[in-house]
MMTF fields as JSON, N, C-alpha, C and O atoms, coordinates in Angstrom:
{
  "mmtfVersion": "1.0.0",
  "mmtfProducer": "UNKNOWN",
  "numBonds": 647,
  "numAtoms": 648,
  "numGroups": 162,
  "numChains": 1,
  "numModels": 1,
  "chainsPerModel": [1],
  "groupsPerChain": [162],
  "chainIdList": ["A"],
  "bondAtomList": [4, 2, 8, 6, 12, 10, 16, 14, 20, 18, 24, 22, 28, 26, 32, 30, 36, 34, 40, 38, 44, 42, 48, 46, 52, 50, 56, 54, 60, 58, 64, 62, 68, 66, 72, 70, 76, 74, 80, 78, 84, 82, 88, 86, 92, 90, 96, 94, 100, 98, 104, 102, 108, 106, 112, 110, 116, 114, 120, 118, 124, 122, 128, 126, 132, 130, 136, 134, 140, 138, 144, 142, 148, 146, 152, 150, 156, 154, 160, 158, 164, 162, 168, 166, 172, 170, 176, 174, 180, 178, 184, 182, 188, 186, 192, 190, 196, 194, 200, 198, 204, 202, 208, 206, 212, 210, 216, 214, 220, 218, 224, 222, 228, 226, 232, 230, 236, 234, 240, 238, 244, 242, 248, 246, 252, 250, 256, 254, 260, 258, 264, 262, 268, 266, 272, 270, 276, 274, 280, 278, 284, 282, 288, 286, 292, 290, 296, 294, 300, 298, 304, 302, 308, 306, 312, 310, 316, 314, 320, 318, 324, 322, 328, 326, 332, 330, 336, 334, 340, 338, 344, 342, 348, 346, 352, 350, 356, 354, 360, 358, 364, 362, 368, 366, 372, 370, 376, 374, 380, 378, 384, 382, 388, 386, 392, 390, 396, 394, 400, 398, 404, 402, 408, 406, 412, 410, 416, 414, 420, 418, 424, 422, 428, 426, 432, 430, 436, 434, 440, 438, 444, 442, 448, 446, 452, 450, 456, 454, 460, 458, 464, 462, 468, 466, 472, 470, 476, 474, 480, 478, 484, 482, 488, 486, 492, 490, 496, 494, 500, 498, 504, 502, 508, 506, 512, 510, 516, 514, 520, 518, 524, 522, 528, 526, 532, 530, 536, 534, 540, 538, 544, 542, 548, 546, 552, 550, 556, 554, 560, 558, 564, 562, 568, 566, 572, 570, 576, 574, 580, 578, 584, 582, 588, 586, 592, 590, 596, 594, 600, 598, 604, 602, 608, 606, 612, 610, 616, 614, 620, 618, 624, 622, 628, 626, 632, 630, 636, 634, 640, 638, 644, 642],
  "bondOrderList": [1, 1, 1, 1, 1, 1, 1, 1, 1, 1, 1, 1, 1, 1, 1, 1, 1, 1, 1, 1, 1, 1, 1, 1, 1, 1, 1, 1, 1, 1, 1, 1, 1, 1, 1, 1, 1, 1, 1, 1, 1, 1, 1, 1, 1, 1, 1, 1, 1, 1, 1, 1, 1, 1, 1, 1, 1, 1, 1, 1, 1, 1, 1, 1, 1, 1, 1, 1, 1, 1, 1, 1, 1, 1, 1, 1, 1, 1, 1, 1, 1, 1, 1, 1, 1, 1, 1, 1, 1, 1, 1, 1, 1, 1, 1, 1, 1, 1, 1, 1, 1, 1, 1, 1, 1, 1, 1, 1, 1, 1, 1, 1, 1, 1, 1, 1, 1, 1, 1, 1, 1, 1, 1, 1, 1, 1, 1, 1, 1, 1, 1, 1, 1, 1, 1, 1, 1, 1, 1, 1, 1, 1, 1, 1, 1, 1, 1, 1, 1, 1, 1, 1, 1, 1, 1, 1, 1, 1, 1, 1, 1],
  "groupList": [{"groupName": "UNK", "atomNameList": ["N", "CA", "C", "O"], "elementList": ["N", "C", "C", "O"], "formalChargeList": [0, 0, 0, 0], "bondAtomList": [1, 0, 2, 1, 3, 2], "bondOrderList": [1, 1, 2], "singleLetterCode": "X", "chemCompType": "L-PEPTIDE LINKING"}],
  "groupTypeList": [0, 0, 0, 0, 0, 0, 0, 0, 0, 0, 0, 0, 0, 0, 0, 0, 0, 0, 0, 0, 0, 0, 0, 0, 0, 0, 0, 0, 0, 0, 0, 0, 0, 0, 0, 0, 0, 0, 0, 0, 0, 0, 0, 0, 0, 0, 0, 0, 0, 0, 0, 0, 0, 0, 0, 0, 0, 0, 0, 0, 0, 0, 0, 0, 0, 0, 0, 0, 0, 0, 0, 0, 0, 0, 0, 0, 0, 0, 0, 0, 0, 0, 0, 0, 0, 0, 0, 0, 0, 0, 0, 0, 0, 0, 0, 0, 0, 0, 0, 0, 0, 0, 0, 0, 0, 0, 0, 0, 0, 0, 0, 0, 0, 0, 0, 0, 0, 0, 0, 0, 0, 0, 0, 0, 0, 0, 0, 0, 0, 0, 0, 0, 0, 0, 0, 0, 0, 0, 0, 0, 0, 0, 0, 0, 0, 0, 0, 0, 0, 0, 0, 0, 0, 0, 0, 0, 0, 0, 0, 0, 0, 0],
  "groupIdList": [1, 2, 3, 4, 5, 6, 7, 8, 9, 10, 11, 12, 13, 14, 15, 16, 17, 18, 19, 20, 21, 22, 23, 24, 25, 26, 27, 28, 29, 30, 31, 32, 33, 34, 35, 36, 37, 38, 39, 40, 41, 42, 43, 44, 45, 46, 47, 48, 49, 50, 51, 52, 53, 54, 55, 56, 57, 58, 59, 60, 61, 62, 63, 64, 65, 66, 67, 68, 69, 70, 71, 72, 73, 74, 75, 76, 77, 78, 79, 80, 81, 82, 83, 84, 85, 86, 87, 88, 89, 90, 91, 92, 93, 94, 95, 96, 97, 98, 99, 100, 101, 102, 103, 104, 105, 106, 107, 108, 109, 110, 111, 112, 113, 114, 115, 116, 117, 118, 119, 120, 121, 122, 123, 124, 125, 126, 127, 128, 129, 130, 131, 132, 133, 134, 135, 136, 137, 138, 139, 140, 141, 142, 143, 144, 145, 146, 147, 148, 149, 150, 151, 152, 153, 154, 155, 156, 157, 158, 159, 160, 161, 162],
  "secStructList": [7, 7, 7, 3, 3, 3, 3, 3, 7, 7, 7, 5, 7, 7, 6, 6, 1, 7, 1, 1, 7, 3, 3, 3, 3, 3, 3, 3, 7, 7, 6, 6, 1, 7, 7, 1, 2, 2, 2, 2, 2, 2, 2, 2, 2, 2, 2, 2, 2, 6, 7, 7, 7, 7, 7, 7, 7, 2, 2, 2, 2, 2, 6, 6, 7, 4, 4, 4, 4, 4, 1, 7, 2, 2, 2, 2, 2, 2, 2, 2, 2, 2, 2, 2, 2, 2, 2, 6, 6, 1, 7, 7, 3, 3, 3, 3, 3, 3, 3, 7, 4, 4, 4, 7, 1, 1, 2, 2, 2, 2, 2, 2, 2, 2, 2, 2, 2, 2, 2, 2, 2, 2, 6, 6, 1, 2, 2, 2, 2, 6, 6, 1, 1, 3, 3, 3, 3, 3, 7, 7, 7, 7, 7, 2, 2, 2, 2, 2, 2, 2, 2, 2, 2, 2, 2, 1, 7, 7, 7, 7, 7, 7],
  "xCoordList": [-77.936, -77.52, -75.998, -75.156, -75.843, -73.836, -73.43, -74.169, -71.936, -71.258, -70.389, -69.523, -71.078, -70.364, -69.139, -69.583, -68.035, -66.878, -66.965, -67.276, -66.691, -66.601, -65.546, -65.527, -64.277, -63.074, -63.352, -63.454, -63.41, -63.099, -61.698, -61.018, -61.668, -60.012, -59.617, -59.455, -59.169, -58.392, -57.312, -56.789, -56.9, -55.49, -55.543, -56.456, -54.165, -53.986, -52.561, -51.788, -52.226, -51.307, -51.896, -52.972, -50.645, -51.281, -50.569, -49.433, -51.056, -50.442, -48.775, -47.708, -49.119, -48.094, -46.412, -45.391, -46.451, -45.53, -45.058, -43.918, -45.899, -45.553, -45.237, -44.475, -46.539, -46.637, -45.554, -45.302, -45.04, -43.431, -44.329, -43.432, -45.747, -45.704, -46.96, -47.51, -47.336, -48.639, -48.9, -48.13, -49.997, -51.05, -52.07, -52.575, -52.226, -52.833, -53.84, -53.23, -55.153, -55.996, -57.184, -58.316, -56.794, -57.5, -58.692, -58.258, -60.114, -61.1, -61.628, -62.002, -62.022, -62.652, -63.926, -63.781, -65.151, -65.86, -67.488, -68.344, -67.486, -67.893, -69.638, -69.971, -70.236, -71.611, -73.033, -74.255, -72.238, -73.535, -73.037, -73.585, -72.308, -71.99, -72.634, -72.256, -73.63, -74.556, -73.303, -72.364, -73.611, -72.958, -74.343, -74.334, -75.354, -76.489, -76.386, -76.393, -76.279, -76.535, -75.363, -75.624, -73.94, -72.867, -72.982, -72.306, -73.903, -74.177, -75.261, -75.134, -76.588, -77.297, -76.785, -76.967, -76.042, -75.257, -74.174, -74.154, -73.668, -73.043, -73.757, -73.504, -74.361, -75.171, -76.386, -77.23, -76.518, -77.588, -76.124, -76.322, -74.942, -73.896, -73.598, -73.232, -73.807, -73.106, -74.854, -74.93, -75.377, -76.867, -76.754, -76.7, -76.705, -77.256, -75.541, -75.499, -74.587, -73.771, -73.748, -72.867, -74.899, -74.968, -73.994, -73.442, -73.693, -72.866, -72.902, -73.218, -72.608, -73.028, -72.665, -71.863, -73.61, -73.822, -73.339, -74.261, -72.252, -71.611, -70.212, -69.641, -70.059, -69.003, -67.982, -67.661, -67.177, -65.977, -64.838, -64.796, -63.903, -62.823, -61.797, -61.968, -60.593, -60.169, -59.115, -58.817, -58.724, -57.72, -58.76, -58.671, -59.535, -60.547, -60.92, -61.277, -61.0, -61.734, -60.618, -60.759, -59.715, -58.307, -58.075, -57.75, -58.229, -57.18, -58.525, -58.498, -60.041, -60.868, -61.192, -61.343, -61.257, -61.7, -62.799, -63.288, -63.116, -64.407, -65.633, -65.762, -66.63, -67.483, -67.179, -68.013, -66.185, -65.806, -65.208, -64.824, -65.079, -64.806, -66.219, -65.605, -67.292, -67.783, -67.76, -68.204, -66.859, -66.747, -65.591, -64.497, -65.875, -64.427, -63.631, -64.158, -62.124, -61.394, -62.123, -61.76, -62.902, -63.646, -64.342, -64.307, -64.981, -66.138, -65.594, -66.23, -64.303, -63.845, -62.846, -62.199, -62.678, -61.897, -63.092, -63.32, -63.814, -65.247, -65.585, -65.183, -65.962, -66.242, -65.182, -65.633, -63.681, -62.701, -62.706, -62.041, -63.322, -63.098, -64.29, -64.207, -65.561, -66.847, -66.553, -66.645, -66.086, -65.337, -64.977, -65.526, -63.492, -62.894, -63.373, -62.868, -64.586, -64.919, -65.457, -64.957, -66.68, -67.33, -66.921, -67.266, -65.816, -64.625, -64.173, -63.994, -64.018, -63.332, -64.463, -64.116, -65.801, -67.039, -67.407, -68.425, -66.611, -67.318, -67.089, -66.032, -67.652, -66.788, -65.975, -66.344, -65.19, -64.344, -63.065, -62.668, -61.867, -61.072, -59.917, -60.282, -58.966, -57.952, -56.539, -55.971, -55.979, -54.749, -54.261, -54.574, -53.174, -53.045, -51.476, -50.696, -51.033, -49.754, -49.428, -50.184, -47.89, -47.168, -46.318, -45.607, -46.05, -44.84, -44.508, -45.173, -42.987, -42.492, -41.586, -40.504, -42.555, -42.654, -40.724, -40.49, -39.704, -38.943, -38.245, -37.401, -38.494, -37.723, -38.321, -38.152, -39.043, -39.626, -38.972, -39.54, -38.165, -38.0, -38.705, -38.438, -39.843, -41.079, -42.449, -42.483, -43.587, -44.66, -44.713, -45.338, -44.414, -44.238, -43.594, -43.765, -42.797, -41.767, -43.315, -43.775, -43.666, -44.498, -45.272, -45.228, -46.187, -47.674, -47.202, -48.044, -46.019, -45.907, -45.547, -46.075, -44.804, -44.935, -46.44, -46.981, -46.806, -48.694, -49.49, -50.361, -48.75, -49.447, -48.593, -49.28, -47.369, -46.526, -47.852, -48.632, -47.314, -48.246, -49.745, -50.186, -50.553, -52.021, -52.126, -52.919, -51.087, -50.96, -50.848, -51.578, -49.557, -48.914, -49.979, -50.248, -50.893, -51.968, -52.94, -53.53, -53.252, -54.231, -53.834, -54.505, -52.826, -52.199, -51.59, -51.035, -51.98, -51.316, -52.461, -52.629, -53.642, -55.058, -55.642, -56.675, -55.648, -55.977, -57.478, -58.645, -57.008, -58.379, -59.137, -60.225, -59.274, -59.693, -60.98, -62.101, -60.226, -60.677, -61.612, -62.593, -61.343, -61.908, -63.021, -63.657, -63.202, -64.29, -65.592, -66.67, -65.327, -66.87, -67.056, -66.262, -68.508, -68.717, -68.445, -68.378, -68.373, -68.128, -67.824, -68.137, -66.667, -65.75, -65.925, -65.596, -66.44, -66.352, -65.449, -65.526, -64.563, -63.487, -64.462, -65.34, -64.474, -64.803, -63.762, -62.991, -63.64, -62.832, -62.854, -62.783, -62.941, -63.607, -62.753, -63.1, -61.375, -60.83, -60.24, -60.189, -59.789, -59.467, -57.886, -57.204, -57.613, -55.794, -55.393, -55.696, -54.684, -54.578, -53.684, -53.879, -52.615, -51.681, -52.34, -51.786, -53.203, -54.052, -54.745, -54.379, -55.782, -56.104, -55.351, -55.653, -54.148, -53.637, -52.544, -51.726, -52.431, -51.794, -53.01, -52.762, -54.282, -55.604, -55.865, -56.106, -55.786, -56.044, -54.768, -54.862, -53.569, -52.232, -52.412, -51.983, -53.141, -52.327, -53.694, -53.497, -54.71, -56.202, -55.252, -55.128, -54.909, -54.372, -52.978, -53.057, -52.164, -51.141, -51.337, -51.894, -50.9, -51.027, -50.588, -49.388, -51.237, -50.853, -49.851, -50.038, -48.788, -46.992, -47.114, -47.741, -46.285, -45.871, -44.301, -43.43, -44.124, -42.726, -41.638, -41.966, -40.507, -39.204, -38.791, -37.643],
  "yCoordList": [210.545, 210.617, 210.775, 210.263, 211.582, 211.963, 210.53, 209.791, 210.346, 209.768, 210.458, 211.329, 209.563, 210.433, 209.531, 208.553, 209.748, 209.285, 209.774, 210.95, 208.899, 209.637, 208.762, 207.577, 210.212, 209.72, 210.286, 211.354, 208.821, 209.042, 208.479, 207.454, 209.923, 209.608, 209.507, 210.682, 208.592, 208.716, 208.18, 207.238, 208.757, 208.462, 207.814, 207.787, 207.186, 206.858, 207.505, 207.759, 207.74, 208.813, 209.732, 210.317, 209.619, 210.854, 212.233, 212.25, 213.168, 214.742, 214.866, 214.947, 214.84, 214.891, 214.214, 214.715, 213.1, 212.399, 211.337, 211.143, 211.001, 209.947, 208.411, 207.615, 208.282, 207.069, 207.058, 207.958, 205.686, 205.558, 205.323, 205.259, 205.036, 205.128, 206.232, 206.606, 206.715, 207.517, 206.81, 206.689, 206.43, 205.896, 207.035, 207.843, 206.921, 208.035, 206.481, 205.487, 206.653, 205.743, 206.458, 206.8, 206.555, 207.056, 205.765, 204.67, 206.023, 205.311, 205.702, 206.87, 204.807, 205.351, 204.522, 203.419, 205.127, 204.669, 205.018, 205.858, 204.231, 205.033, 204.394, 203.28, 205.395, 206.02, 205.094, 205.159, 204.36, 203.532, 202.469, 201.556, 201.947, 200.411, 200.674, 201.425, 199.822, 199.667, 198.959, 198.289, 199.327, 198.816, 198.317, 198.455, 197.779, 198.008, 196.7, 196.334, 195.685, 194.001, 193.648, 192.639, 194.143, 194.048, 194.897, 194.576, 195.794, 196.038, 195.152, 194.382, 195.035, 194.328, 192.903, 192.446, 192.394, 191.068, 191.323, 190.799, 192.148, 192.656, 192.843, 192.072, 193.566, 193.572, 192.676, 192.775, 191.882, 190.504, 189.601, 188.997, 189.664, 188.555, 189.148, 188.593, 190.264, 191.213, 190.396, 189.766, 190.576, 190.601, 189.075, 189.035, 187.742, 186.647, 185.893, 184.87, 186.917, 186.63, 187.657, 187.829, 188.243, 189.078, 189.536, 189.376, 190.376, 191.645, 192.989, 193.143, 194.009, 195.244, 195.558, 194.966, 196.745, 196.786, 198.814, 199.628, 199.18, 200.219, 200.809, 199.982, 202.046, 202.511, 201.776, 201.507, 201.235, 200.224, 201.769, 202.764, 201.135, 201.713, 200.778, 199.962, 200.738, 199.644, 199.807, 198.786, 200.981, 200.685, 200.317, 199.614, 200.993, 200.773, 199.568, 199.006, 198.675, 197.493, 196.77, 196.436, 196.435, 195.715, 195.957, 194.933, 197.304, 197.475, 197.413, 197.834, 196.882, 197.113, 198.481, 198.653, 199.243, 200.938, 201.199, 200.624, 202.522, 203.316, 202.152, 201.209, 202.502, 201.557, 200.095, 199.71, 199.138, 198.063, 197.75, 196.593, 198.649, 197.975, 197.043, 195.986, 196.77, 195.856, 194.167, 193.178, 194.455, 193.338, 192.682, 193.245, 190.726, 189.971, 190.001, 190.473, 189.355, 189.838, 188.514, 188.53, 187.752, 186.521, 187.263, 187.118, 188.079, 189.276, 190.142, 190.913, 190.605, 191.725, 190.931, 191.581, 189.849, 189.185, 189.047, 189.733, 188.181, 188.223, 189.512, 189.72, 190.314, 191.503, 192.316, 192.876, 192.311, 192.571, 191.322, 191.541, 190.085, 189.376, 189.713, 190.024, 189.495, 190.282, 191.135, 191.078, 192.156, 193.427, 193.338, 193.75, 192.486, 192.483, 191.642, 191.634, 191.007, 190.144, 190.991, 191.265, 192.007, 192.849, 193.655, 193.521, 194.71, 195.335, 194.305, 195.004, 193.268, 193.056, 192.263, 191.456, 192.552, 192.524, 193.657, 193.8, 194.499, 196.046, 196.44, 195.986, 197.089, 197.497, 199.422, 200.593, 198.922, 199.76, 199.726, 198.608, 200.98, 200.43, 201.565, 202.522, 201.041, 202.257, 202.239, 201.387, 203.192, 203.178, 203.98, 205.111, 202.661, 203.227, 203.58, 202.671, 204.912, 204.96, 205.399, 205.995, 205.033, 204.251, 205.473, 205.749, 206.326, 206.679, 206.695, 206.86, 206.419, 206.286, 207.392, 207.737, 208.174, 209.216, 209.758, 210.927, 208.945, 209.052, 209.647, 210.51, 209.286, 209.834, 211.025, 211.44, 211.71, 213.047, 214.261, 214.255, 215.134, 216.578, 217.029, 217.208, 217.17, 217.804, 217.54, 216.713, 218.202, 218.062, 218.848, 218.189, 219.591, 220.212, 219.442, 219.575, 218.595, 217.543, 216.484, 216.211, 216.186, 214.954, 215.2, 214.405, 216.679, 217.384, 217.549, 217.557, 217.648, 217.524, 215.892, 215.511, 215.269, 213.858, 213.532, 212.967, 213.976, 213.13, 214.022, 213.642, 215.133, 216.105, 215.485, 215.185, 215.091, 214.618, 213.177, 213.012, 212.488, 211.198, 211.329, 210.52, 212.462, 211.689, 212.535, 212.195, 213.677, 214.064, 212.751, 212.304, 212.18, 210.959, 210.278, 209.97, 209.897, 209.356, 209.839, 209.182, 210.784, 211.569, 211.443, 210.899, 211.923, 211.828, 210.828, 210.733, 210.076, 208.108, 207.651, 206.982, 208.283, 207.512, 208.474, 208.657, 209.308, 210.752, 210.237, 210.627, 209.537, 208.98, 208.445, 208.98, 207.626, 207.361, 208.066, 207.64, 209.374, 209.944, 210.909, 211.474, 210.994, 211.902, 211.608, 212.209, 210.305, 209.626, 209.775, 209.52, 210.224, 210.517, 212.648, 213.589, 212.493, 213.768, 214.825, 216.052, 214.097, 214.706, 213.506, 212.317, 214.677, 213.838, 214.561, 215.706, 213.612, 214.374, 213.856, 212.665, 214.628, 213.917, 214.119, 214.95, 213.404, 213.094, 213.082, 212.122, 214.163, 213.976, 214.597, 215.818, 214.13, 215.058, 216.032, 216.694, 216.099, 217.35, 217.407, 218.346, 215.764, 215.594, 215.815, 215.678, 216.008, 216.49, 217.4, 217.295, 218.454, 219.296, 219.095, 219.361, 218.541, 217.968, 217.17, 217.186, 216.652, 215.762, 217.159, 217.611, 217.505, 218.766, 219.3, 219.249, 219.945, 220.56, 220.104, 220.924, 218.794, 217.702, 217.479, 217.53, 217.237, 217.401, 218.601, 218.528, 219.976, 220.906, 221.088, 221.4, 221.031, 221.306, 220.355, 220.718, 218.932, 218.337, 218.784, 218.635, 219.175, 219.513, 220.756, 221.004, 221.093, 222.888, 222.143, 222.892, 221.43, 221.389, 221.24, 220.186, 222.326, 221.795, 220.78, 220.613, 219.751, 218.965, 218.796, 219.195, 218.221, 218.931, 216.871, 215.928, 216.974, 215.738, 215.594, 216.43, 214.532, 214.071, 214.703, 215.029, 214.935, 215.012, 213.852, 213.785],
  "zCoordList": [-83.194, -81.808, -81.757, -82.494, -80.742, -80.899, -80.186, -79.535, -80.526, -79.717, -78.842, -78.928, -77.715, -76.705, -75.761, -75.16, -75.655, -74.412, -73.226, -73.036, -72.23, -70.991, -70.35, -70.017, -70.266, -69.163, -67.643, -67.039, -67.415, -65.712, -65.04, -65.097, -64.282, -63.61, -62.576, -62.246, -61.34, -60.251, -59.961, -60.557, -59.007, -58.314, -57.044, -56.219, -57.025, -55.492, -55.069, -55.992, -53.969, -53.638, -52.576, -52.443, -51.792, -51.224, -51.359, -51.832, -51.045, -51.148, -50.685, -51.294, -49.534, -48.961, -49.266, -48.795, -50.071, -50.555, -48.981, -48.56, -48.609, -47.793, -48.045, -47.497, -49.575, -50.102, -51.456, -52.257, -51.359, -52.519, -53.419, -54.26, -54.348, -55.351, -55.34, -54.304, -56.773, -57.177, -58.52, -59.473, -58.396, -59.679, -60.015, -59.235, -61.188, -61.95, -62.981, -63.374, -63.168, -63.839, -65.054, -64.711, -66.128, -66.893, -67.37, -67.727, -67.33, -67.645, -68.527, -68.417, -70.166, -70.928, -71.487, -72.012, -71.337, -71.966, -73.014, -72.733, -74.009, -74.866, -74.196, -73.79, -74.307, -73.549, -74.537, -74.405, -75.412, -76.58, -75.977, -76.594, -75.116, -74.679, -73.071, -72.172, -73.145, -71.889, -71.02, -71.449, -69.724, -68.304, -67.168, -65.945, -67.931, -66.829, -66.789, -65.614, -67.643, -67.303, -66.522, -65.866, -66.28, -66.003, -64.016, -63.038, -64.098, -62.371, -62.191, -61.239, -63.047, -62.033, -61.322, -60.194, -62.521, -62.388, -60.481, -59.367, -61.03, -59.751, -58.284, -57.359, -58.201, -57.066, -57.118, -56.228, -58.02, -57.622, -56.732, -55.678, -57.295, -56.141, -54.825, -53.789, -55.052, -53.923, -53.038, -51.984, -53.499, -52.476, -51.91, -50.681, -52.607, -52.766, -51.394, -50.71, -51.565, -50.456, -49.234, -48.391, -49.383, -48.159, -47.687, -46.598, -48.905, -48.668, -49.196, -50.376, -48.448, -48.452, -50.178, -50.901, -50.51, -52.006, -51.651, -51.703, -51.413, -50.734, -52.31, -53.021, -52.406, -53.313, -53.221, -52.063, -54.257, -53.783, -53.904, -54.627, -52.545, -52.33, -52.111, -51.206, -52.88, -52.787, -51.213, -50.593, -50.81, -49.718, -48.383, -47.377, -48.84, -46.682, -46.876, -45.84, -48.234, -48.209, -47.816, -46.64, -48.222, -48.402, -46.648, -46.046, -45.764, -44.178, -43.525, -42.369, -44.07, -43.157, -42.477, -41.267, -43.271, -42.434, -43.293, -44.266, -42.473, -43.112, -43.214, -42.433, -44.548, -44.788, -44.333, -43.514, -44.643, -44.651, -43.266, -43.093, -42.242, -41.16, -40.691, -40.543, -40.44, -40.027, -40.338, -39.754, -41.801, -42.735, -42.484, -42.478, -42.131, -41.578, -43.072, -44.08, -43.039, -43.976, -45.327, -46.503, -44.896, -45.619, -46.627, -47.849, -45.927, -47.147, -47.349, -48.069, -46.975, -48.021, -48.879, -49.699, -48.808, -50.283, -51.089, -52.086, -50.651, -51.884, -52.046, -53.191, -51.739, -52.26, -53.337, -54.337, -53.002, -53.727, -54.769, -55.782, -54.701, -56.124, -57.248, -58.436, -56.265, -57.21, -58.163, -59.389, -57.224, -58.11, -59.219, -60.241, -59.013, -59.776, -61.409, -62.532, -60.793, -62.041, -62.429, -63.521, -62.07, -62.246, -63.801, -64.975, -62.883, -63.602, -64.962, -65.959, -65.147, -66.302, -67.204, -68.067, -66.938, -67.672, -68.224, -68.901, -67.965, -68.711, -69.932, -70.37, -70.633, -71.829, -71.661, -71.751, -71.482, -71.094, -71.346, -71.676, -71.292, -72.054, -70.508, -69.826, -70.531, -69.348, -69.571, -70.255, -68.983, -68.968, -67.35, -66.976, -66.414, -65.319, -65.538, -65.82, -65.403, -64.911, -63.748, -62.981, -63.491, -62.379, -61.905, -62.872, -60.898, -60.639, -59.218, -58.195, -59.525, -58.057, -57.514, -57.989, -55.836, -55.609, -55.641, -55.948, -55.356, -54.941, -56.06, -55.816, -57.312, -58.877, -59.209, -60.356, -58.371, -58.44, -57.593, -56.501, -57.634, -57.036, -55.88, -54.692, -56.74, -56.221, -56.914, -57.825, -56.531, -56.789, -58.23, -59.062, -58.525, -59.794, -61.025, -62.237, -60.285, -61.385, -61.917, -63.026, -60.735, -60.564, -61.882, -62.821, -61.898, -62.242, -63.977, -64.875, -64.167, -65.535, -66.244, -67.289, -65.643, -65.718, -66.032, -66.982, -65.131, -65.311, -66.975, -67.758, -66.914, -68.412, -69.261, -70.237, -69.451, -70.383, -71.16, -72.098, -69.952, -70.073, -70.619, -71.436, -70.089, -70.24, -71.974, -72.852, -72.087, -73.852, -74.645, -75.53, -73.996, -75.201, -75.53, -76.691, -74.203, -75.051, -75.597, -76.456, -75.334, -76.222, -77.616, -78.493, -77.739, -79.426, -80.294, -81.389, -79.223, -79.812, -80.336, -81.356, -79.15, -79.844, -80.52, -79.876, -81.522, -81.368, -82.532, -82.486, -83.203, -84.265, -83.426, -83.64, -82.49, -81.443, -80.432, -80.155, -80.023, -79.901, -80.758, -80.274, -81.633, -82.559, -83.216, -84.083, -82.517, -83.603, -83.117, -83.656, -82.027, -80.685, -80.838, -80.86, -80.904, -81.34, -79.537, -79.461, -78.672, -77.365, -76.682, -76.755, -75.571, -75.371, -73.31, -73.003, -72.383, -71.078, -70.119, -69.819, -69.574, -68.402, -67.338, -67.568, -66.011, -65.209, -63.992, -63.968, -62.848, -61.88, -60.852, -60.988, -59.645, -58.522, -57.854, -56.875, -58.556, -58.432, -56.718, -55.923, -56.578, -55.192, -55.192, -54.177, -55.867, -55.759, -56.488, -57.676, -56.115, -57.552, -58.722, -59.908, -58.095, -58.911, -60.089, -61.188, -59.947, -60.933, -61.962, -63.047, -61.114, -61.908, -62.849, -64.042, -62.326, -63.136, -63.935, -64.353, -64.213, -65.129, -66.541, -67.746, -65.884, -66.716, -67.58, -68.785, -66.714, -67.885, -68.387, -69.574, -68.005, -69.093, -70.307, -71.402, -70.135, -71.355, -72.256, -73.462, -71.996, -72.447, -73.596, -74.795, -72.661, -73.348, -74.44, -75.413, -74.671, -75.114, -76.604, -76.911, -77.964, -78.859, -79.397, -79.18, -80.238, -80.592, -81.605, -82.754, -81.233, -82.172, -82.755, -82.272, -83.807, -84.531, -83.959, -84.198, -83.26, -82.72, -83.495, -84.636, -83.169, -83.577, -84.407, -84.846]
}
C-alpha cells in the first residue's frame, strides 16, 4: 500500500489588504494515521452539549455571524474549546506563517514571500517528504495569491544554500 501525505492549506486575510496581518497554514498529514476516533470523540461532545455539529470557521464563530449567529457567546467558547482540544488530538503535524500586511509593497511582494516560505520548508523537510510515495496539496483556491505562491514553490528547483 503507498504512503500517502496530504497537505491542506488556508489562509486568513483578506484580498484587498484591509486586514494588518495574513496567515498562511500549511496542514500535513500522513493518510495511515486514522483521524476517525479523534471526530467521533468530537462530535459525541459537540452532541452531548447540544451544540451544532456545523464546519468550524474560526472568525464567524469568535463575531457570531453566518452559521454561528444563533449561538450565545457561552456556546461559541465551548465550541471554540472542543475544537481546540479536538485539533491537538490529531496526528498531524503544521506550520502557520505570519505576515504583516504593512511590510509588503504589494500583492506581488506578499505572493513570493509565501513561495519563498512554503519552498524553505519543503527543502528543510525534504527526507520527510520523500518518504511518502504520493504526496496531495489540498486548497480551495480561494485567493490567488495563495495559489500562485503554491504552484511557484511546487515549480522551484531545488538549489543547496549559499
Amino acid at each position: 500500500m503507498a504512503k500517502e501525505l496530504s497537505i491542506f492549506v488556508d489562509e486568513s486575510g483578506d484580498r484587498g489588504g484591509r486586514a494588518r496581518y495574513y496567515l498562511l497554514t500549511l496542514v500535513f498529514h500522513d493518510q495511515a494515521k486514522s483521524i476517525a476516533d479523534a471526530v467521533t470523540s468530537y462530535e459525541a461532545k459537540l452532541a452531548r452539549a447540544d451544540l451544532p455539529n456545523i464546519p468550524f470557521h474560526s472568525e464567524p464563530l469568535i463575531n457570531g455571524h453566518k452559521d454561528y449567529a444563533n449561538l450565545d457567546m457561552s456556546q461559541r467558547k465551548a465550541m471554540l474549546a472542543y475544537f481546540s482540544s479536538f485539533v491537538r488530538k490529531l496526528p498531524i503535524l503544521y506550520t502557520t506563517f505570519v505576515y504583516r500586511r504593512s511590510e509588503f509593497a504589494d500583492l506581488d511582494k506578499l505572493t513570493e514571500r509565501m513561495r519563498r516560505d512554503i519552498s524553505e520548508v519543503l527543502l528543510n523537510h525534504l527526507g520527510f517528504f520523500q518518504s511518502f510515495d504520493d504526496v496531495k496539496v489540498y486548497y480551495d483556491n480561494g485567493q490567488d495569491i495563495v495559489k500562485q505562491a503554491l504552484d511557484r514553490s511546487a515549480k522551484t528547483p531545488a538549489q543547496k544554500p549559499a
